[in-house]
Short mmCIF file of C-alpha atoms in Angstrom, two decimals:
data_model
loop_
_atom_site.label_atom_id
_atom_site.label_comp_id
_atom_site.label_asym_id
_atom_site.label_seq_id
_atom_site.Cartn_x
_atom_site.Cartn_y
_atom_site.Cartn_z
CA UNK A 1 -9.96 23.33 15.36
CA UNK A 2 -11.61 20.05 14.37
CA UNK A 3 -9.47 16.95 14.19
CA UNK A 4 -9.62 13.46 12.75
CA UNK A 5 -7.95 10.10 13.23
CA UNK A 6 -6.20 7.87 10.71
CA UNK A 7 -5.65 4.18 11.49
CA UNK A 8 -3.45 1.78 9.51
CA UNK A 9 -4.18 -1.84 10.41
CA UNK A 10 -1.25 -4.11 9.59
CA UNK A 11 -0.55 -7.75 10.30
CA UNK A 12 2.08 -6.88 12.92
CA UNK A 13 1.52 -3.25 13.91
CA UNK A 14 -1.31 -0.73 14.04
CA UNK A 15 -0.28 2.85 13.29
CA UNK A 16 -2.42 5.87 14.07
CA UNK A 17 -2.23 9.62 13.53
CA UNK A 18 -4.18 12.57 14.89
CA UNK A 19 -4.69 15.18 12.18
CA UNK A 20 -6.01 18.72 12.40
CA UNK A 21 -8.42 20.12 9.84
CA UNK A 22 -5.50 21.91 8.13
CA UNK A 23 -3.81 18.48 7.71
CA UNK A 24 -1.16 19.13 10.33
CA UNK A 25 -0.23 15.90 12.15
CA UNK A 26 -0.45 16.40 15.90
CA UNK A 27 0.65 12.99 17.14
CA UNK A 28 1.57 9.45 16.06
CA UNK A 29 0.72 6.19 17.81
CA UNK A 30 1.93 2.60 17.44
CA UNK A 31 0.23 -0.50 18.83
CA UNK A 32 0.82 -4.24 18.33
CA UNK A 33 -1.81 -5.98 16.22
CA UNK A 34 -1.96 -9.41 17.90
CA UNK A 35 -3.65 -11.12 14.96
CA UNK A 36 -4.97 -14.10 16.91
CA UNK A 37 -8.66 -14.63 16.30
CA UNK A 38 -8.91 -17.19 19.06
CA UNK A 39 -7.98 -14.47 21.57
CA UNK A 40 -11.23 -12.59 22.09
CA UNK A 41 -12.25 -9.76 24.34
CA UNK A 42 -15.98 -9.09 24.51
CA UNK A 43 -16.50 -11.08 21.31
CA UNK A 44 -14.01 -9.15 19.14
CA UNK A 45 -10.42 -9.90 18.06
CA UNK A 46 -7.64 -8.33 20.12
CA UNK A 47 -6.59 -6.06 17.25
CA UNK A 48 -10.09 -4.60 17.00
CA UNK A 49 -10.10 -4.00 20.75
CA UNK A 50 -6.71 -2.29 20.45
CA UNK A 51 -8.10 0.12 17.87
CA UNK A 52 -11.19 0.90 19.94
CA UNK A 53 -9.12 1.45 23.08
CA UNK A 54 -6.64 3.60 21.18
CA UNK A 55 -9.38 5.81 19.76
CA UNK A 56 -10.87 6.19 23.24
CA UNK A 57 -7.47 7.32 24.51
CA UNK A 58 -7.14 9.86 21.70
CA UNK A 59 -10.63 11.22 22.41
CA UNK A 60 -9.70 11.66 26.07
CA UNK A 61 -6.45 13.45 25.18
CA UNK A 62 -8.18 15.77 22.71
CA UNK A 63 -11.13 16.41 25.01
CA UNK A 64 -13.72 15.83 22.27
CA UNK A 65 -14.79 13.39 19.57
CA UNK A 66 -13.03 13.34 16.18
CA UNK A 67 -14.88 14.78 13.20
CA UNK A 68 -13.77 11.91 10.99
CA UNK A 69 -11.99 8.57 11.20
CA UNK A 70 -10.19 6.85 8.34
CA UNK A 71 -9.11 3.21 8.44
CA UNK A 72 -6.47 1.69 6.17
CA UNK A 73 -6.60 -2.08 5.98
CA UNK A 74 -5.62 -5.06 3.86
CA UNK A 75 -8.44 -6.42 1.71
CA UNK A 76 -11.12 -5.11 -0.63
CA UNK A 77 -13.24 -2.18 0.55
CA UNK A 78 -16.89 -1.95 -0.51
CA UNK A 79 -18.12 0.69 -2.95
CA UNK A 80 -19.12 3.02 -0.11
CA UNK A 81 -15.77 2.62 1.70
CA UNK A 82 -17.53 1.51 4.86
CA UNK A 83 -16.11 -1.96 5.42
CA UNK A 84 -13.71 -4.60 4.09
CA UNK A 85 -15.65 -7.20 2.12
CA UNK A 86 -12.85 -9.67 1.33
CA UNK A 87 -9.69 -10.50 3.31
CA UNK A 88 -9.13 -14.27 3.14
CA UNK A 89 -6.72 -16.01 5.49
CA UNK A 90 -5.68 -13.08 7.69
CA UNK A 91 -7.20 -10.80 10.31
CA UNK A 92 -10.20 -13.02 10.85
CA UNK A 93 -13.17 -10.95 11.95
CA UNK A 94 -12.25 -8.08 9.63
CA UNK A 95 -14.50 -9.05 6.73
CA UNK A 96 -17.78 -7.10 6.85
CA UNK A 97 -16.99 -5.55 10.24
CA UNK A 98 -19.20 -2.46 10.52
CA UNK A 99 -16.71 0.04 11.92
CA UNK A 100 -19.23 2.79 12.63
CA UNK A 101 -21.28 0.42 14.79
CA UNK A 102 -18.26 -1.23 16.41
CA UNK A 103 -16.60 2.06 17.35
CA UNK A 104 -19.91 3.75 18.17
CA UNK A 105 -18.58 6.87 16.49
CA UNK A 106 -20.62 10.05 16.01
CA UNK A 107 -18.29 11.02 13.15
CA UNK A 108 -18.23 9.30 9.80
CA UNK A 109 -15.79 6.43 9.29
CA UNK A 110 -14.29 5.58 5.90
CA UNK A 111 -12.32 2.42 5.08
CA UNK A 112 -9.66 2.04 2.38
CA UNK A 113 -7.41 -0.71 1.10
CA UNK A 114 -3.95 -0.14 2.60
CA UNK A 115 -2.12 0.44 -0.69
CA UNK A 116 -4.80 2.90 -1.82
CA UNK A 117 -4.51 4.71 1.50
CA UNK A 118 -0.71 4.95 1.17
CA UNK A 119 -1.04 6.39 -2.33
CA UNK A 120 -3.64 8.91 -1.17
CA UNK A 121 -1.33 10.00 1.63
CA UNK A 122 1.65 10.46 -0.70
CA UNK A 123 -0.46 12.55 -3.10
CA UNK A 124 -1.90 14.72 -0.34
CA UNK A 125 1.15 15.27 1.87
CA UNK A 126 4.04 13.23 0.49
CA UNK A 127 6.30 12.67 -2.48
CA UNK A 128 3.55 13.03 -5.11
CA UNK A 129 1.88 16.11 -3.62
CA UNK A 130 -0.09 18.07 -6.20
CA UNK A 131 -0.12 15.32 -8.85
CA UNK A 132 -3.39 13.94 -10.19
CA UNK A 133 -2.47 10.84 -12.21
CA UNK A 134 -0.25 8.57 -10.15
CA UNK A 135 0.42 4.85 -9.77
CA UNK A 136 1.95 3.31 -6.66
CA UNK A 137 3.86 0.03 -6.56
CA UNK A 138 4.93 -1.59 -3.30
CA UNK A 139 7.59 -4.26 -3.65
CA UNK A 140 7.84 -6.59 -0.69
CA UNK A 141 6.68 -10.10 0.20
CA UNK A 142 4.37 -9.63 -2.77
CA UNK A 143 3.70 -6.71 -5.07
CA UNK A 144 0.92 -4.31 -4.14
CA UNK A 145 -0.33 -1.22 -5.82
CA UNK A 146 -2.87 1.55 -6.20
CA UNK A 147 -4.04 3.93 -8.92
CA UNK A 148 -5.15 7.58 -8.85
CA UNK A 149 -6.74 9.10 -11.95
CA UNK A 150 -7.64 12.77 -12.25
CA UNK A 151 -7.14 13.24 -8.53
CA UNK A 152 -9.43 10.39 -7.49
CA UNK A 153 -8.58 6.91 -6.30
CA UNK A 154 -9.57 4.33 -8.88
CA UNK A 155 -10.99 1.46 -6.85
CA UNK A 156 -12.99 -0.38 -9.51
CA UNK A 157 -16.35 -2.13 -9.20
CA UNK A 158 -15.31 -4.60 -6.49
CA UNK A 159 -12.30 -2.78 -5.03
CA UNK A 160 -9.83 -4.90 -7.01
CA UNK A 161 -8.33 -2.01 -8.98
CA UNK A 162 -4.66 -1.42 -8.30
CA UNK A 163 -3.66 -5.02 -7.59
CA UNK A 164 -0.72 -4.53 -9.91
CA UNK A 165 1.14 -7.54 -8.57
CA UNK A 166 -1.23 -9.72 -10.55
CA UNK A 167 -0.37 -8.14 -13.91
CA UNK A 168 0.92 -10.88 -16.22
CA UNK A 169 4.34 -10.51 -17.83
CA UNK A 170 4.47 -14.12 -19.06
CA UNK A 171 1.29 -15.81 -20.24
CA UNK A 172 3.02 -19.21 -20.12
CA UNK A 173 4.05 -18.81 -16.49
CA UNK A 174 2.56 -20.61 -13.53
CA UNK A 175 -0.47 -19.18 -11.71
CA UNK A 176 -0.11 -16.83 -8.76
CA UNK A 177 -2.50 -16.78 -5.78
CA UNK A 178 -5.16 -15.10 -7.93
CA UNK A 179 -4.67 -17.50 -10.83
CA UNK A 180 -2.82 -15.00 -13.04
CA UNK A 181 -0.11 -16.69 -15.14
CA UNK A 182 3.41 -15.32 -14.86
CA UNK A 183 2.49 -12.27 -12.77
CA UNK A 184 4.94 -9.60 -11.68
CA UNK A 185 4.28 -10.76 -8.10
CA UNK A 186 6.00 -14.07 -8.86
CA UNK A 187 8.87 -12.40 -10.73
CA UNK A 188 10.01 -9.94 -8.07
CA UNK A 189 8.05 -10.58 -4.87
CA UNK A 190 10.03 -11.97 -1.95
CA UNK A 191 7.50 -14.81 -1.60
CA UNK A 192 8.82 -16.46 -4.77
CA UNK A 193 12.55 -16.00 -4.27
CA UNK A 194 13.23 -19.61 -3.27
CA UNK A 195 11.36 -20.90 -6.33
CA UNK A 196 13.06 -18.43 -8.69
CA UNK A 197 16.52 -19.43 -7.42
CA UNK A 198 15.82 -23.17 -7.11
CA UNK A 199 16.29 -22.92 -3.36
CA UNK A 200 19.77 -21.42 -3.61
CA UNK A 201 18.83 -17.97 -2.22
CA UNK A 202 16.35 -17.46 0.60
CA UNK A 203 15.54 -13.75 0.41
CA UNK A 204 15.64 -10.77 -1.93
CA UNK A 205 17.95 -9.03 0.53
CA UNK A 206 20.54 -11.80 0.09
CA UNK A 207 19.97 -11.79 -3.68
CA UNK A 208 20.75 -8.05 -3.87
CA UNK A 209 23.80 -8.44 -1.61
CA UNK A 210 25.21 -11.09 -3.95
CA UNK A 211 24.35 -8.89 -6.95
CA UNK A 212 26.44 -6.12 -5.37
CA UNK A 213 29.31 -8.62 -5.09
CA UNK A 214 29.02 -9.34 -8.84
CA UNK A 215 27.92 -12.94 -8.30
CA UNK A 216 27.00 -14.13 -11.83
CA UNK A 217 24.04 -16.28 -10.77
CA UNK A 218 22.54 -13.62 -8.49
CA UNK A 219 23.09 -10.97 -11.15
CA UNK A 220 21.20 -13.03 -13.72
CA UNK A 221 18.24 -13.62 -11.39
CA UNK A 222 18.08 -10.03 -10.12
CA UNK A 223 18.26 -8.43 -13.56
CA UNK A 224 15.59 -10.81 -14.86
CA UNK A 225 13.37 -9.71 -11.97
CA UNK A 226 13.97 -6.01 -12.64
CA UNK A 227 13.42 -6.55 -16.36
CA UNK A 228 10.00 -8.08 -15.61
CA UNK A 229 9.19 -5.12 -13.34
CA UNK A 230 10.16 -2.69 -16.10
CA UNK A 231 7.94 -4.52 -18.59
CA UNK A 232 5.02 -4.25 -16.16
CA UNK A 233 5.67 -0.55 -15.59
CA UNK A 234 5.91 0.13 -19.33
CA UNK A 235 2.56 -1.62 -19.81
CA UNK A 236 0.96 0.44 -17.04
CA UNK A 237 2.30 3.63 -18.59
CA UNK A 238 0.76 2.74 -21.95
CA UNK A 239 -2.60 1.90 -20.39
CA UNK A 240 -2.97 4.70 -17.79
CA UNK A 241 -0.55 7.45 -18.91
CA UNK A 242 0.40 8.61 -15.38
CA UNK A 243 2.46 11.64 -14.38
CA UNK A 244 4.50 9.60 -11.93
CA UNK A 245 4.95 6.16 -10.46
CA UNK A 246 5.78 5.80 -6.77
CA UNK A 247 7.90 2.76 -5.97
CA UNK A 248 8.08 1.73 -2.33
CA UNK A 249 8.19 -1.35 -0.12
CA UNK A 250 11.10 -3.25 1.36
CA UNK A 251 12.64 -4.24 -1.98
CA UNK A 252 12.79 -0.57 -3.03
CA UNK A 253 15.34 -0.10 -0.23
CA UNK A 254 17.83 -1.70 -2.63
CA UNK A 255 18.17 1.87 -3.91
CA UNK A 256 20.47 2.32 -6.90
CA UNK A 257 20.78 -1.45 -7.30
CA UNK A 258 17.11 -1.43 -8.21
CA UNK A 259 16.69 1.95 -9.86
CA UNK A 260 19.74 2.00 -12.13
CA UNK A 261 18.86 -1.24 -13.97
CA UNK A 262 15.16 -0.31 -13.85
CA UNK A 263 15.84 3.00 -15.61
CA UNK A 264 18.05 1.20 -18.13
CA UNK A 265 15.30 -1.26 -19.00
CA UNK A 266 12.70 1.52 -19.19
CA UNK A 267 14.96 3.34 -21.65
CA UNK A 268 14.31 0.33 -23.90
CA UNK A 269 10.65 -0.32 -23.08
CA UNK A 270 8.92 2.99 -22.32
CA UNK A 271 7.02 4.76 -25.07
CA UNK A 272 8.02 8.44 -24.76
CA UNK A 273 6.08 10.71 -27.12
CA UNK A 274 7.97 13.99 -27.61
CA UNK A 275 10.65 12.67 -25.28
CA UNK A 276 8.35 12.69 -22.24
CA UNK A 277 9.27 10.12 -19.61
CA UNK A 278 7.27 9.19 -16.54
CA UNK A 279 8.92 10.08 -13.25
CA UNK A 280 9.79 7.29 -10.84
CA UNK A 281 9.64 8.63 -7.29
CA UNK A 282 10.27 7.27 -3.80
CA UNK A 283 7.60 7.66 -1.09
CA UNK A 284 8.54 9.90 1.82
CA UNK A 285 5.76 9.38 4.39
CA UNK A 286 7.36 6.05 5.31
CA UNK A 287 5.55 3.89 7.88
CA UNK A 288 2.67 6.30 8.46
CA UNK A 289 1.60 6.79 4.83
CA UNK A 290 -1.43 4.51 5.24
CA UNK A 291 -2.66 6.20 8.42
CA UNK A 292 -2.14 9.67 6.95
CA UNK A 293 -3.83 8.70 3.69
CA UNK A 294 -6.78 7.13 5.51
CA UNK A 295 -7.29 10.30 7.55
CA UNK A 296 -7.03 12.58 4.49
CA UNK A 297 -9.44 10.37 2.52
CA UNK A 298 -11.95 10.30 5.38
CA UNK A 299 -11.74 14.07 5.82
CA UNK A 300 -12.22 14.72 2.10
CA UNK A 301 -15.06 12.17 1.84
CA UNK A 302 -16.77 13.59 4.93
CA UNK A 303 -16.63 17.15 3.58
CA UNK A 304 -17.84 16.00 0.17
CA UNK A 305 -21.02 14.43 1.58
#
């Protein structure tokens, strides 16, 4: 049976999966990224060498070349899903790297933004399996996202589609890293917690712990953050009319402390024709969603050529 490889390139770790043609996962791999551009081997960053060496190892173990390779990565993928065209400030050497040339692969290689790959994985093999209109939100250091419409990833003209963190919920707010005023990224992302709490709380984890202890200040800040998230979700529902919204990322690990107030706010904000409400679901592929999604996307794209 033919097989393929899915790679998820992260800032700290590289995850990989070997997938059979029937989408059964044979094996998982984990390698350190070593995102230090000044450390070069044969003219390429260490992380790129790690990926090439890892794929060589997989080929040796399988006894033949893969039929497809999918790569999940931060940044904007080009319209042909062949390379990352924009990834400022991190993983230097990634922008415009031609993966098919670099890996000297006889099989086709397809590249996806990491959030888009995670969504594709959850729709193919995870929590949203069988659904066609799905939004994913990842709540962590910042807020990421991805969109699937009618069973296809919506990537947009430049690959920007799905950057939900930069949706404005306050037009009078300060600009985020993309220049968007009052974005959801600045209202609930961990990167803004010190600013939102005037330096009194250093992480969302501590904020939620104090919320659980009924601390009045932490409760006010946390509920304001969740209220902003609910407003963003309600807006997305009105614009895209999805079947479900997947909510993942480190902040989603707050569990009921996130989802109970979020549901309460959505009871106020969500437009529900005929009583229909959009399902909020939790991803279940965990750390390997990006690698699995990249492999599935590459397989489907390869077969569709």
